[in-house]
C-alpha positions in Angstrom: -8.2 -16.5 -13.8 -8.2 -13.2 -11.9 -10.0 -13.2 -8.7 -13.2 -11.2 -9.0 -13.5 -7.6 -8.4 -15.0 -4.2 -9.5 -15.4 -0.3 -9.7 -18.6 1.5 -9.5 -19.5 4.4 -11.7 -21.8 7.0 -11.3 -23.6 8.4 -14.7 -24.9 11.8 -15.3 -23.9 14.0 -12.7 -25.0 17.9 -13.2 -26.5 20.6 -11.7 -29.5 19.1 -12.3 -30.7 15.7 -11.4 -31.9 14.0 -8.7 -30.2 15.3 -5.8 -32.0 13.4 -3.3 -30.6 9.8 -4.6 -27.5 11.3 -5.3 -27.5 12.2 -1.4 -28.2 8.8 -0.4 -26.2 6.2 -2.7 -23.2 8.7 -1.6 -24.0 7.8 2.6 -23.8 4.2 1.5 -20.3 4.6 -0.3 -19.0 6.3 2.5 -20.0 4.2 4.8 -18.7 1.6 2.8 -15.2 3.6 2.2 -15.9 2.8 -1.4 -14.9 5.6 -4.2 -16.3 5.6 -7.2 -15.9 7.3 -10.7 -18.6 10.0 -11.2 -19.0 11.2 -14.8 -19.7 15.2 -14.7 -21.3 16.8 -17.2 -18.8 19.8 -18.1 -22.2 21.8 -19.3 -25.5 20.2 -19.2 -27.9 20.9 -22.0 -29.4 17.9 -22.0 -33.2 18.6 -21.4 -34.4 15.6 -20.2 -31.9 16.5 -17.3 -32.2 19.7 -16.8 -36.4 18.6 -15.7 -34.8 17.5 -12.6 -34.1 19.9 -9.8 -31.0 22.4 -10.0 -28.5 23.4 -7.7 -26.1 26.5 -8.2 -22.9 26.0 -9.8 -20.8 27.4 -7.5 -22.3 24.6 -4.8 -22.6 22.1 -7.2 -18.7 22.8 -8.6 -17.6 22.9 -4.4 -19.5 19.4 -4.2 -17.8 17.8 -7.1 -14.1 19.3 -5.9 -15.2 17.5 -2.4 -16.1 14.5 -3.7 -12.5 14.7 -5.8 -10.6 15.4 -2.3 -12.5 12.3 -0.9 -10.8 10.1 -3.6 -13.5 9.7 -5.7 -12.1 10.1 -9.4 -13.6 12.3 -11.9 -14.7 11.1 -15.4 -15.4 13.7 -18.0 -19.4 12.8 -18.7 -18.9 14.0 -22.4 -19.4 18.0 -22.4 -23.1 19.3 -22.9 -24.8 15.4 -23.3 -26.2 17.1 -26.2 -27.0 14.1 -29.0 -26.4 15.3 -32.7 -25.3 11.6 -34.7 -27.7 8.3 -34.9 -24.0 6.7 -34.4 -23.5 3.9 -32.3 -19.4 4.1 -32.4 -16.9 1.4 -31.9 -19.4 -0.3 -28.8 -22.5 -0.8 -31.2 -25.1 -0.4 -28.0 -27.1 3.0 -28.7 -27.9 4.4 -31.6 -27.0 8.1 -31.0 -24.1 9.5 -29.8 -22.5 13.5 -29.0 -19.3 12.3 -30.5 -18.9 9.1 -32.9 -19.5 10.5 -36.1 -18.2 13.8 -36.2 -15.4 15.0 -37.7 -11.5 14.5 -35.4 -11.5 18.6 -35.4 -14.9 19.0 -33.9 -14.4 16.0 -31.3 -11.3 18.2 -30.1 -13.1 21.3 -30.0 -15.9 19.5 -27.5 -13.4 18.0 -25.3 -11.2 21.4 -24.8 -14.1 22.9 -24.0 -15.1 19.7 -21.1 -11.4 19.8 -20.4 -11.7 23.6 -19.7 -14.2 23.8 -17.4 -12.8 21.6 -15.4 -9.6 23.0 -15.1 -10.8 26.2 -14.9 -12.2 25.2 -11.2 -8.6 23.3 -10.5 -10.9 20.0 -10.3 -8.8 17.2 -11.5 -9.8 15.0 -14.3 -9.3 11.1 -14.6 -11.1 9.7 -17.4 -13.2 10.0 -20.1 -17.4 8.7 -19.5 -18.6 9.0 -23.3 -23.2 9.5 -23.1 -24.6 6.5 -24.3 -21.6 4.2 -24.0 -21.0 5.8 -28.0 -16.7 6.8 -29.0 -14.8 6.2 -32.3 -11.4 6.2 -33.1 -11.3 10.1 -34.2 -12.7 10.1 -29.9 -9.8 8.4 -28.7 -7.1 10.1 -31.0 -9.2 13.5 -29.5 -8.6 12.3 -25.6 -5.3 11.8 -26.2 -4.0 15.1 -27.2 -6.3 16.5 -24.6 -4.0 14.5 -22.0 -6.9 11.8 -21.6 -5.7 8.5 -21.2 -8.7 6.4 -19.7 -12.1 5.4 -20.9 -14.0 4.2 -18.7 -16.3 1.7 -21.7 -15.3 -1.9 -23.1 -16.2 -5.1 -23.4 -14.0 -7.1 -21.8 -13.2 -9.3 -18.2 -10.4 -7.6 -17.4 -9.0 -3.7 -18.0 -6.9 -3.6 -21.3 -5.1 -1.1 -23.6 -5.6 -0.4 -26.9 -4.7 2.7 -29.1 -2.4 3.9 -26.2 -5.6 3.9 -24.1 -6.7 2.5 -21.1 -9.9 0.9 -20.7 -11.5 0.0 -17.7 -14.3 -2.8 -18.9 -18.0 -1.9 -18.2 -21.0 -4.8 -18.6 -24.1 -4.3 -15.8 -25.6 -1.6 -14.4 -26.8 -3.1 -11.2 -23.8 -5.0 -8.3 -23.8 -8.5 -9.1 -21.4 -10.9 -7.4 -19.4 -12.9 -10.3 -16.9 -16.5 -9.9 -14.1 -14.3 -11.9 -13.2 -11.5 -14.0 -13.4 -7.3 -13.6 -16.7 -5.5 -13.7 -17.6 -1.8 -14.0 -21.3 -1.1 -12.7 -23.2 1.6 -14.3 -25.6 3.6 -11.7 -27.8 6.4 -12.6 -28.7 8.1 -9.6 -31.7 10.3 -11.7 -33.4 7.1 -11.5 -32.9 4.6 -8.7 -35.4 2.7 -6.4 -36.1 1.4 -3.4 -35.4 -1.8 -4.7 -31.6 -0.8 -6.3 -30.5 0.8 -3.2 -31.0 -2.4 -0.9 -29.1 -4.4 -3.6 -26.7 -2.0 -3.7 -26.5 -1.6 0.2 -26.9 -5.7 0.4 -23.9 -6.0 -2.5 -21.2 -3.8 -0.8 -22.4 -5.5 2.9 -21.2 -8.8 1.3 -18.5 -7.9 -1.1 -17.0 -4.2 0.0 -13.5 -6.1 -0.3 -13.8 -6.7 -3.9 -14.4 -3.3 -4.9 -12.1 -1.2 -6.1 -11.0 2.4 -6.9 -10.3 3.6 -10.5 -6.6 3.6 -9.7 -6.8 0.0 -8.7 -8.2 -1.1 -11.3 -5.6 0.5 -14.0 -2.6 -1.4 -11.9 -4.7 -4.6 -13.2 -4.2 -3.6 -16.8 -3.0 -6.6 -19.2 -1.4 -5.7 -22.7 -0.6 -9.2 -23.7 -1.8 -10.7 -27.5 -3.9 -13.3 -25.9 -6.3 -11.0 -23.7 -6.4 -8.7 -27.4 -7.5 -12.0 -28.5 -10.1 -12.9 -25.9 -11.1 -9.1 -25.3 -11.9 -8.9 -28.8 -14.2 -12.1 -29.1 -16.1 -11.8 -26.0 -17.2 -8.1 -27.5 -18.1 -10.1 -30.2 -20.1 -12.4 -27.8 -21.6 -9.8 -25.9 -22.8 -8.1 -28.4 -24.3 -10.9 -30.6 -26.6 -11.5 -26.4 -27.7 -8.2 -26.3 -28.9 -8.6 -30.0 -31.1 -11.9 -28.8 -32.1 -10.0 -26.1 -33.6 -6.7 -27.2 -35.5 -8.9 -30.3 
């Protein structure tokens, strides 16, 4: 059984967001030399997110470029972050999706437009982060066809490979010390509060040595059959526990 390791990811990074919270979490990560994955929305049209304060596009993309140069990995967080279906996708978490339930051609078109935005700005991206954790087999096929082979999502206690895609599992929102296994902690800067910031900093003060970057997580990937079976069993159990919790 592997020792406890973890990775941080930031969701909903866009020109419109809670910039004060973003700068604060960036300061904490820099203090402890943490290199998270940041999920950047290529062309944000989410009305809820558009309500947040905006930075000009040039300033925003320069910030993303600087984070990449500092060793932070970039995940493409959908295309416009606008939901088109009520499909919960392969993980079955949320009954909405920007991708799951759409045709392969439509999903490929979205991803081609999304990747083009980064390429035109010469910003390297490493992974895909599905809005609302919702994607399907067509998404995975389209991802491979645009050259993305890493997805930050999935049920497991260890990074794994499936359908020639590398999955970095994500189970919890806020950090916590676990006895073993690998975990991605999913932070949304827009909704972090004082308690959250204190909890994150306290965790890093005591466990920063357990935090890895995306390349470190990818290096842990297992592809043996026993692990695949345990992953499927764990995923079923996790979905069942979430069902009980929400009743």
